[in-house]
Coordinates of C-alpha atoms in Angstrom, one line a residue:
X1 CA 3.9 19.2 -8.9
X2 CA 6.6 16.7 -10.8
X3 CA 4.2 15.2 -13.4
X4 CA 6.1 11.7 -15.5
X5 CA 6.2 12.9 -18.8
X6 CA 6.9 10.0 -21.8
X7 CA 9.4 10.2 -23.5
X8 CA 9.3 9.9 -27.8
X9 CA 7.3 6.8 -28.8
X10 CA 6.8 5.7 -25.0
X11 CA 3.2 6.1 -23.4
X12 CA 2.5 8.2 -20.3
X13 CA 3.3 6.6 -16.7
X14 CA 0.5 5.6 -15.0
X15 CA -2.2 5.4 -17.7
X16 CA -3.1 1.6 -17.9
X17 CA -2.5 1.7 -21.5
X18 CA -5.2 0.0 -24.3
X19 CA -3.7 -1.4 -27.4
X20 CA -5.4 0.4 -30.5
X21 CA -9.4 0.7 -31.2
X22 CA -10.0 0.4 -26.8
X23 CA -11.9 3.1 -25.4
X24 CA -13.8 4.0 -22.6
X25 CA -17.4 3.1 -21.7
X26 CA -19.7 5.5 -20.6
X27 CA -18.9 4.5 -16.2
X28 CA -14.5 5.0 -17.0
X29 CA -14.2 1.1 -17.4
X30 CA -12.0 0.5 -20.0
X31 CA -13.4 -2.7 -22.4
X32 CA -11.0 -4.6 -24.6
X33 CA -7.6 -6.4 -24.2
X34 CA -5.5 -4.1 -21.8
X35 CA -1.5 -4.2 -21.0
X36 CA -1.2 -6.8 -18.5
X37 CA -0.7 -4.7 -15.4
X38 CA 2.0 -6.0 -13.7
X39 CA 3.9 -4.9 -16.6
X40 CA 3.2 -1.5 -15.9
X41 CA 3.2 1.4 -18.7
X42 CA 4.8 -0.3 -21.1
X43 CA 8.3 1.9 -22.2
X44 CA 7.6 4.6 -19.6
X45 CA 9.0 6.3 -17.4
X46 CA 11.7 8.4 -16.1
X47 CA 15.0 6.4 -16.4
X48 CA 16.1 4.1 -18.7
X49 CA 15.1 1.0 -17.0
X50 CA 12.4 -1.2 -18.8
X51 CA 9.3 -2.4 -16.4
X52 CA 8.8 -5.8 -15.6
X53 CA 7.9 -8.3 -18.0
X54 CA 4.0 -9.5 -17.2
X55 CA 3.0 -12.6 -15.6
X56 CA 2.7 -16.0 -18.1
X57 CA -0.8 -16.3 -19.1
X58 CA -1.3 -19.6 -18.0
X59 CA -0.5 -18.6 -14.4
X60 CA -3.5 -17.2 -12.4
X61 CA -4.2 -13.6 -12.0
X62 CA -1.9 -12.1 -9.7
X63 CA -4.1 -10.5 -6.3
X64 CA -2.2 -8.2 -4.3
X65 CA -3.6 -6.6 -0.9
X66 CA -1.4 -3.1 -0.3
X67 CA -2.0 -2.8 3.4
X68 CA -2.2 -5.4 6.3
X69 CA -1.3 -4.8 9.2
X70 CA 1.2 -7.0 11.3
X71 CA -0.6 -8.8 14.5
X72 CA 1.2 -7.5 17.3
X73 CA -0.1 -8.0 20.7
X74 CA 1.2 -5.1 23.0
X75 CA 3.7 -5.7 26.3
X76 CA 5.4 -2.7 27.5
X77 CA 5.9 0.9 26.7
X78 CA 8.4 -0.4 23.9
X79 CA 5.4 -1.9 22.2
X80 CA 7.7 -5.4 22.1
X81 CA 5.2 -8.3 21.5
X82 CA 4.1 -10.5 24.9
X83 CA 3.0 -13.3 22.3
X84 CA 4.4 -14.6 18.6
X85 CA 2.7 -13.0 15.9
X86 CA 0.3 -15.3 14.2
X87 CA -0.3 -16.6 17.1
X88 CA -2.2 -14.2 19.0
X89 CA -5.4 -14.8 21.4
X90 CA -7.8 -12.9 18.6
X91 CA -8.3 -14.7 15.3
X92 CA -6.2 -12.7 12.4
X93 CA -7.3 -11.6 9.8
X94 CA -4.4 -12.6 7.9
X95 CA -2.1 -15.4 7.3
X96 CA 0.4 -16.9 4.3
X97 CA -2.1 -19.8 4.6
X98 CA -5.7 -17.7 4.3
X99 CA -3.9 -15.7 1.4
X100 CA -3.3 -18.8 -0.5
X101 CA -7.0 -20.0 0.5
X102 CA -8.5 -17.0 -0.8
X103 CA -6.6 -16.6 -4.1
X104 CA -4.5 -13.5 -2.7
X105 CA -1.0 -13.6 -4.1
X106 CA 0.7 -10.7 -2.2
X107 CA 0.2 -8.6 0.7
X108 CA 2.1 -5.6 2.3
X109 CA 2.6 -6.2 5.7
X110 CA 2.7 -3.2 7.2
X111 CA 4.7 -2.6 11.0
X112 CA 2.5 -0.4 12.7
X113 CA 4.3 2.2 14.8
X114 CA 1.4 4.2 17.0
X115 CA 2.1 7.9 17.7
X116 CA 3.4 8.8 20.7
X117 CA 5.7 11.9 22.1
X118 CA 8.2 13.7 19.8
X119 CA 11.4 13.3 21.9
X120 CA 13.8 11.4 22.1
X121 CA 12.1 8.4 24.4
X122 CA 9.2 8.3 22.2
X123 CA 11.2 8.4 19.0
X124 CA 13.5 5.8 20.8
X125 CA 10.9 3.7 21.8
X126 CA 9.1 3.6 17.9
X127 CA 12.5 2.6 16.1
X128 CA 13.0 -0.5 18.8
X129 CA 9.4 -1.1 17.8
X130 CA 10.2 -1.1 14.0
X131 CA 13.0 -2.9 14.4
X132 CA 11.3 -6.3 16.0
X133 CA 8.2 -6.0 13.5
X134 CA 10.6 -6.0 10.6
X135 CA 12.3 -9.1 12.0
X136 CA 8.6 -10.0 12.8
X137 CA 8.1 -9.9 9.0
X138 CA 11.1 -11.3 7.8
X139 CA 10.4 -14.5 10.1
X140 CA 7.0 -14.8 8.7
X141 CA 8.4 -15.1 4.7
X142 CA 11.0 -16.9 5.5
X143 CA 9.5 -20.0 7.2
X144 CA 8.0 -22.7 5.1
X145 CA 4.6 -23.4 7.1
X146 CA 3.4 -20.3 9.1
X147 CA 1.2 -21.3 11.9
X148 CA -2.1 -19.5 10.8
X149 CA -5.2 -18.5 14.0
X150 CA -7.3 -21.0 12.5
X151 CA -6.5 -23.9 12.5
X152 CA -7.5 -24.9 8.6
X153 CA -4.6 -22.7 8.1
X154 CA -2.2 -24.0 9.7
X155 CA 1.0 -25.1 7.9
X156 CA -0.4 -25.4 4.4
X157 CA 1.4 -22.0 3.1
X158 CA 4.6 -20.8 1.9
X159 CA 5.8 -16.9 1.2
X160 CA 8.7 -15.4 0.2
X161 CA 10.3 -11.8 1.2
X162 CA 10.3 -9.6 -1.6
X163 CA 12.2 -6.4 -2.6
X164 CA 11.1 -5.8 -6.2
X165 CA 8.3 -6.5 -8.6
X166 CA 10.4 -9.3 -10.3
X167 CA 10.6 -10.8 -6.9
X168 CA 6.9 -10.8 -6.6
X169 CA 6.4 -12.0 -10.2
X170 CA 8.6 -14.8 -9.2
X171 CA 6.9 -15.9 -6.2
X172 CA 3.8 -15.8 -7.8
X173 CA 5.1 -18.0 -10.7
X174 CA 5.7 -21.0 -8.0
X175 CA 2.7 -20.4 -5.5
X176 CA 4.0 -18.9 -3.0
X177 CA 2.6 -16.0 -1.2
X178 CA 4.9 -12.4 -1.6
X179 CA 5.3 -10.4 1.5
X180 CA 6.6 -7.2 1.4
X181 CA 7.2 -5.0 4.1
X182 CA 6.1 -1.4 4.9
X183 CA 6.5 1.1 7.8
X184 CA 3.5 2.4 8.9
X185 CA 3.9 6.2 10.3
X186 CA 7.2 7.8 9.9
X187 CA 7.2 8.7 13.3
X188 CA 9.6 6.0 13.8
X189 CA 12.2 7.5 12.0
X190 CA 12.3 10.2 14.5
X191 CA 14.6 13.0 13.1
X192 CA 16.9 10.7 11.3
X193 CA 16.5 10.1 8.0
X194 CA 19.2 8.3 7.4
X195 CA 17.0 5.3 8.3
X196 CA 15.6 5.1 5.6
X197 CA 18.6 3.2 4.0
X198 CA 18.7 1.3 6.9
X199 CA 15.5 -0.4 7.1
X200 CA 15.6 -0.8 3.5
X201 CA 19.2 -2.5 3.1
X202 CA 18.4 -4.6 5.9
X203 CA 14.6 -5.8 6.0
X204 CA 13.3 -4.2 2.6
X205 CA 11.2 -1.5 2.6
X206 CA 8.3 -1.1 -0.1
X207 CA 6.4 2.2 1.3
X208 CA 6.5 5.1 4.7
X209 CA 3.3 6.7 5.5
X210 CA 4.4 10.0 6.4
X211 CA 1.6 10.4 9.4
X212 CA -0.8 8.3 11.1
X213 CA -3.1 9.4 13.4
X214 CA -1.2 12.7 14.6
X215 CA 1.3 15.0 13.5
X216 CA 4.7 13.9 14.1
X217 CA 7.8 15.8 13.2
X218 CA 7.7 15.0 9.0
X219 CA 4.3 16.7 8.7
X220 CA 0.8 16.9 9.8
X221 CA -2.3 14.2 9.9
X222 CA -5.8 14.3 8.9
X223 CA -6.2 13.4 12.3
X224 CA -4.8 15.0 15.2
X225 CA -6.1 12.1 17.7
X226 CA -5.4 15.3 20.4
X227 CA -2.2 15.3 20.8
X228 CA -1.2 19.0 20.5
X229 CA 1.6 18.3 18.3
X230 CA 2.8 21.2 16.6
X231 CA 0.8 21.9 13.2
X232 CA 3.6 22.2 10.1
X233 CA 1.1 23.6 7.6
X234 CA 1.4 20.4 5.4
X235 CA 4.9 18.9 5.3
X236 CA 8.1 20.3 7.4
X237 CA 11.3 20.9 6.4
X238 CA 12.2 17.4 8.0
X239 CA 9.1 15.8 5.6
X240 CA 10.2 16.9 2.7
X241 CA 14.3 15.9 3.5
X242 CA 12.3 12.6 4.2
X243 CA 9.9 12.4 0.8
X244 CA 13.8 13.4 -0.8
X245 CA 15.6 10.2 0.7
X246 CA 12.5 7.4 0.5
X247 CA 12.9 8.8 -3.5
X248 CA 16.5 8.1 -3.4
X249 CA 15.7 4.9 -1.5
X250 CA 13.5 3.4 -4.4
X251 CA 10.2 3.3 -1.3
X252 CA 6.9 4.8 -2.4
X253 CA 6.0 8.1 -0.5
X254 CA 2.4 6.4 1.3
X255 CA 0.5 9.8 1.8
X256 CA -2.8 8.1 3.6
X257 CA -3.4 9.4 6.7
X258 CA -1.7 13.2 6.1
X259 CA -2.9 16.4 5.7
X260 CA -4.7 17.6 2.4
X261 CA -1.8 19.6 2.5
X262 CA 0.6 17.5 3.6
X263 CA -0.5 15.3 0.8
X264 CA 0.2 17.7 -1.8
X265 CA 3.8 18.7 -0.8
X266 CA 4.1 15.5 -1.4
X267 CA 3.1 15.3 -4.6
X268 CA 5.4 18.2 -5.8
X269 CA 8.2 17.4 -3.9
X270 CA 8.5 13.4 -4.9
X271 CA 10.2 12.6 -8.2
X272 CA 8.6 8.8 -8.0
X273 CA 4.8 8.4 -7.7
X274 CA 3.3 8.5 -4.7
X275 CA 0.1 6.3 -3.3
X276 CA -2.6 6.4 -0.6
X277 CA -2.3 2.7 0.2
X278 CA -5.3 2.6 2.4
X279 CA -7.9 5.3 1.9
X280 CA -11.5 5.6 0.3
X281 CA -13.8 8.4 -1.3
X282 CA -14.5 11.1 0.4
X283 CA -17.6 12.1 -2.0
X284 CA -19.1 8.8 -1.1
X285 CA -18.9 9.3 2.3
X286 CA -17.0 12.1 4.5
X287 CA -14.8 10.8 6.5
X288 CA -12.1 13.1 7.4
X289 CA -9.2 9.7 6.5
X290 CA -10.5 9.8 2.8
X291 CA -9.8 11.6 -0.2
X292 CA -11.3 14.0 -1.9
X293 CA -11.8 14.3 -6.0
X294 CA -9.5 17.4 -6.0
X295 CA -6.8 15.4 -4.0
X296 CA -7.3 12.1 -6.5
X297 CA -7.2 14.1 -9.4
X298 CA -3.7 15.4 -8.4
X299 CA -2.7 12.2 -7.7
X300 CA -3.5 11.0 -10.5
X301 CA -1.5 14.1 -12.5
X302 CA 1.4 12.5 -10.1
X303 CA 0.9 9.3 -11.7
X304 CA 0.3 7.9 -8.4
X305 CA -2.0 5.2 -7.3
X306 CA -5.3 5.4 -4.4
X307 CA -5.8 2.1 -3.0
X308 CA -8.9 1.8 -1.9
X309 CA -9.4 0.6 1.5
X310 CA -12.6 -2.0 2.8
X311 CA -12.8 -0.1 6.2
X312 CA -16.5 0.1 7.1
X313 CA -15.6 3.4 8.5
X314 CA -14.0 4.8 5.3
X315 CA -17.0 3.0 2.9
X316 CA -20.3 4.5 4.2
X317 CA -22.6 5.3 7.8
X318 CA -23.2 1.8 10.0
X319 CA -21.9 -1.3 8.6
X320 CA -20.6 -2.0 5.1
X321 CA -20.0 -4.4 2.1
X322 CA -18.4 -5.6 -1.2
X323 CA -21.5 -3.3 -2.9
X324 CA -19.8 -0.2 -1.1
X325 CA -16.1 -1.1 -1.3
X326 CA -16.8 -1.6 -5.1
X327 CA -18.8 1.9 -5.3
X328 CA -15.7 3.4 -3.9
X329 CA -13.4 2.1 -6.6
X330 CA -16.0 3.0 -9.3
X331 CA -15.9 6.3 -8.7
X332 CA -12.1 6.3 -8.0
X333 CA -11.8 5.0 -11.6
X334 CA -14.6 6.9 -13.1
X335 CA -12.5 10.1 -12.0
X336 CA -8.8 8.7 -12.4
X337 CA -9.2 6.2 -14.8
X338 CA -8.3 2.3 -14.1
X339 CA -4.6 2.8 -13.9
X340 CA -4.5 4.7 -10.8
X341 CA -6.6 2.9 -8.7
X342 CA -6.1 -0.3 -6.4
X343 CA -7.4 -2.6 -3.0
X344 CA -6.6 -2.8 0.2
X345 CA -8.1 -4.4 3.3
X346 CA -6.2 -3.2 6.6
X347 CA -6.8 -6.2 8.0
X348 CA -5.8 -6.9 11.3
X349 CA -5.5 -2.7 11.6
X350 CA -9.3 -2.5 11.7
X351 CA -10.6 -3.8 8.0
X352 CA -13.2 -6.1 6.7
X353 CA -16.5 -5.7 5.9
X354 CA -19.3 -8.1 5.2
X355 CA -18.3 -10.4 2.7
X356 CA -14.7 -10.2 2.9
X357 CA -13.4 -10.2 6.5
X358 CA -10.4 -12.0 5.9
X359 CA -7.6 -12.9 2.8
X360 CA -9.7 -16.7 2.9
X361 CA -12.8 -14.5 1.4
X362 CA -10.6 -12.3 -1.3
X363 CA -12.0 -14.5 -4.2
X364 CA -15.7 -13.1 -3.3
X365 CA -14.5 -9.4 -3.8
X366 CA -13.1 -11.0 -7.3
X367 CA -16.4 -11.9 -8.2
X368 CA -18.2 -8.7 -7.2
X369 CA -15.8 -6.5 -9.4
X370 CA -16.8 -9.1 -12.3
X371 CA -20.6 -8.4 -11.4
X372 CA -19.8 -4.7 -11.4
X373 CA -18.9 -5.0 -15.4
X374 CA -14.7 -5.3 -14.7
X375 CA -13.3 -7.3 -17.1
X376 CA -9.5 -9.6 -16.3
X377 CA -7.5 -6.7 -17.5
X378 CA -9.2 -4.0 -15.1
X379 CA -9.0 -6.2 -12.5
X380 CA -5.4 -7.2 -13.1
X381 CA -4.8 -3.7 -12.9
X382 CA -6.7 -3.3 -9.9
X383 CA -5.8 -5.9 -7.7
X384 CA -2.1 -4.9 -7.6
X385 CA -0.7 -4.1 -11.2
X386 CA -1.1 -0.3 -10.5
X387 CA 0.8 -0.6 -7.4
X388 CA 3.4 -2.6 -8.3
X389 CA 3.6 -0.2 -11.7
X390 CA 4.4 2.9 -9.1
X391 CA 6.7 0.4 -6.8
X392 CA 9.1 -0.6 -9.9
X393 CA 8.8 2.9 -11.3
X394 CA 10.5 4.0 -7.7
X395 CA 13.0 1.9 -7.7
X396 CA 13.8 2.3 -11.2
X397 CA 15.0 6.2 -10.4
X398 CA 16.6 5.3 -6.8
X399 CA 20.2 5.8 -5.8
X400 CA 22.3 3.1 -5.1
X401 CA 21.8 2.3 -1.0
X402 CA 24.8 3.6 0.7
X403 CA 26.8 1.3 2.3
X404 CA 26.1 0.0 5.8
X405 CA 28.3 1.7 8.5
X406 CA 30.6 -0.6 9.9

């Protein structure tokens, strides 16, 4: 397992570091002034690039979502849209315009690739896929009034593609909402992992989940959805030449959805940390997408980051609420500690549970974390300083892209 080791004087990567006379209460919560977040472990890491400088305090806390999924309404076999994005016949979950309404700062919109056969047609027909949800994405940040489903939404927001934590930081700093893009099952990449560098030179690319709901050819899934793909016994020799180039790449290895096994190949074999971007507790409540303490703890030994996800599946039996979303993220940081933990909603991919079913509500999950006993700096770290920690820490270590081919 590659463990981030500080170097003299620095502190260890991805503690959420205390200044002197902190400690811990008695439930893992740390009390006292904490490191703002989205500055990261201050002076660690591998590399000798410094983490970003934190948000002014006279700017609001900084909310950030780790995975939403992009609307897209299915046509044909290529899974190409029939409608615009945004402006589907179902009410979304998510727009620039409900993120600013609700307080959230930044989301990662995630293109959603479903499994499908592993040949060449299926692979074919997942990059095309890709390919228009990335330009799906970059359309969406670029405009300067997105169109929202509701119509209280409509044209009020602004976003801004971003590649880096000091292009979030910078978004936030003039209201605008930061979108960054993520590829949701590496299926898409088929056997090529050279596209890696592609997607990210050309649309940005913050994190690949290996699997989704199946094994493709990088490893195996939690869920096999019935398939009869071939099992790999955790990650293949194709995963783990893919964990190698998203490290190269500066994009977070996303291990939600794989194996227990898969998972931890992926912790040994990735030299950046790693995160679950959308998963819950699986001693709260076993459901086979969620983690268990053995797999957290490693993560956390990574110096990785769970995000915990408000899917009323993942959170408990029948429906569920802020009360179990937040029991899920105390017992994530009663076992990690506060600087490997985060929030995610998959909305629009099958998230939301009562009292936050879309970005418009974010502010009331704010406000149960404060009932909970969270103080500013556990929920800066929380709500996105954790993740975007691991994100800089990736592409502090990453090769330069290579060039594009002409």
């Amino acid at each position: 397992m590659v463990a981030f080791k500080a170097g003299p004087g620095q502190r260890a990567l991805g503690q959420f570091v205390m200044d002197e006379g902190h400690s811990m209460d008695r439930t893992g919560n740390m009390r006292g002034t904490a490191t703002n977040a989205l500055q990261g472990a201050s002076s660690a890491g591998a590399g000798p690039a410094s983490c970003p400088q934190p948000i002014p305090v006279s700017k609001p806390m900084l909310r950030l979502d780790s995975h939403i999924d992009l609307p897209w309404p299915e046509r044909d076999s290529h899974g190409l849209p029939a409608t615009t994005p945004f402006e589907t016949p179902q009410p979304c979950q998510f727009s620039p315009a409900l993120a600013r309404e609700g307080g959230l700062g930044a989301a990662v919109l995630a293109a959603y690739v479903p499994q499908g056969p592993l040949d060449t047609q299926g692979h074919g027909a997942a990059w095309a896929r890709l390919q228009a949800q990335m330009g799906a994405i970059h359309a969406l940040a670029n405009s300067t009034g997105v169109n929202g489903s509701r119509a209280r939404g409509a044209g009020q927001a602004t976003a801004r593609l971003c590649h880096s934590t000091n292009d979030v930081r910078a978004a936030h700093q003039v209201g605008q909402v930061a979108i960054l893009p993520a590829l949701e099952n590496g299926y898409a990449l088929g056997e090529d992992m050279g596209r890696i560098a592609t997607v990210k030179r050309k649309w940005g690319l913050t994190y690949v989940t290996l699997t989704h709901n199946g094994h493709n050819l990088l490893g195996d899934s939690c869920v096999s959805a019935g398939l009869g793909a071939p099992a790999h016994g955790g990650l293949s020799e194709l995963g783990r030449e893919a964990v190698r180039a998203l490290n190269q790449a500066g994009v977070l290895v996303d291990v939600s959805h794989a194996s227990p096994q898969a998972m931890m190949e992926a912790l040994r074999h990735s030299t950046a940390p790693v995160i679950a971007s959308h998963s819950a507790m699986k001693a709260l409540h076993p459901h086979p997408r969620n983690l268990d303490d053995k797999q957290l703890l490693a993560l956390r030994e990574q110096g990785g980051v769970v995000q915990v996800a408000a899917v009323r599946f993942f959170l408990a039996r029948g429906q569920a609420g802020l009360g179990h979303l937040v029991a899920h993220i105390r017992h994530a940081v009663r076992l990690m500690g506060v600087g490997h933990v985060g929030i995610s909603s998959d909305f629009d991919g099958g998230g939301g549970i009562e009292g936050w079913q879309g970005a418009d509500q974010t502010m009331a999950v704010d406000q149960a974390l404060v009932a909970a006993g969270f103080d500013e700096s556990e929920r800066t770290a929380l709500w996105g300083g954790n993740f975007l920690r691991a994100l800089h820490q990736a592409q502090a270590i990453a090769s330069p892209l290579p060039a594009a081919a002409p």
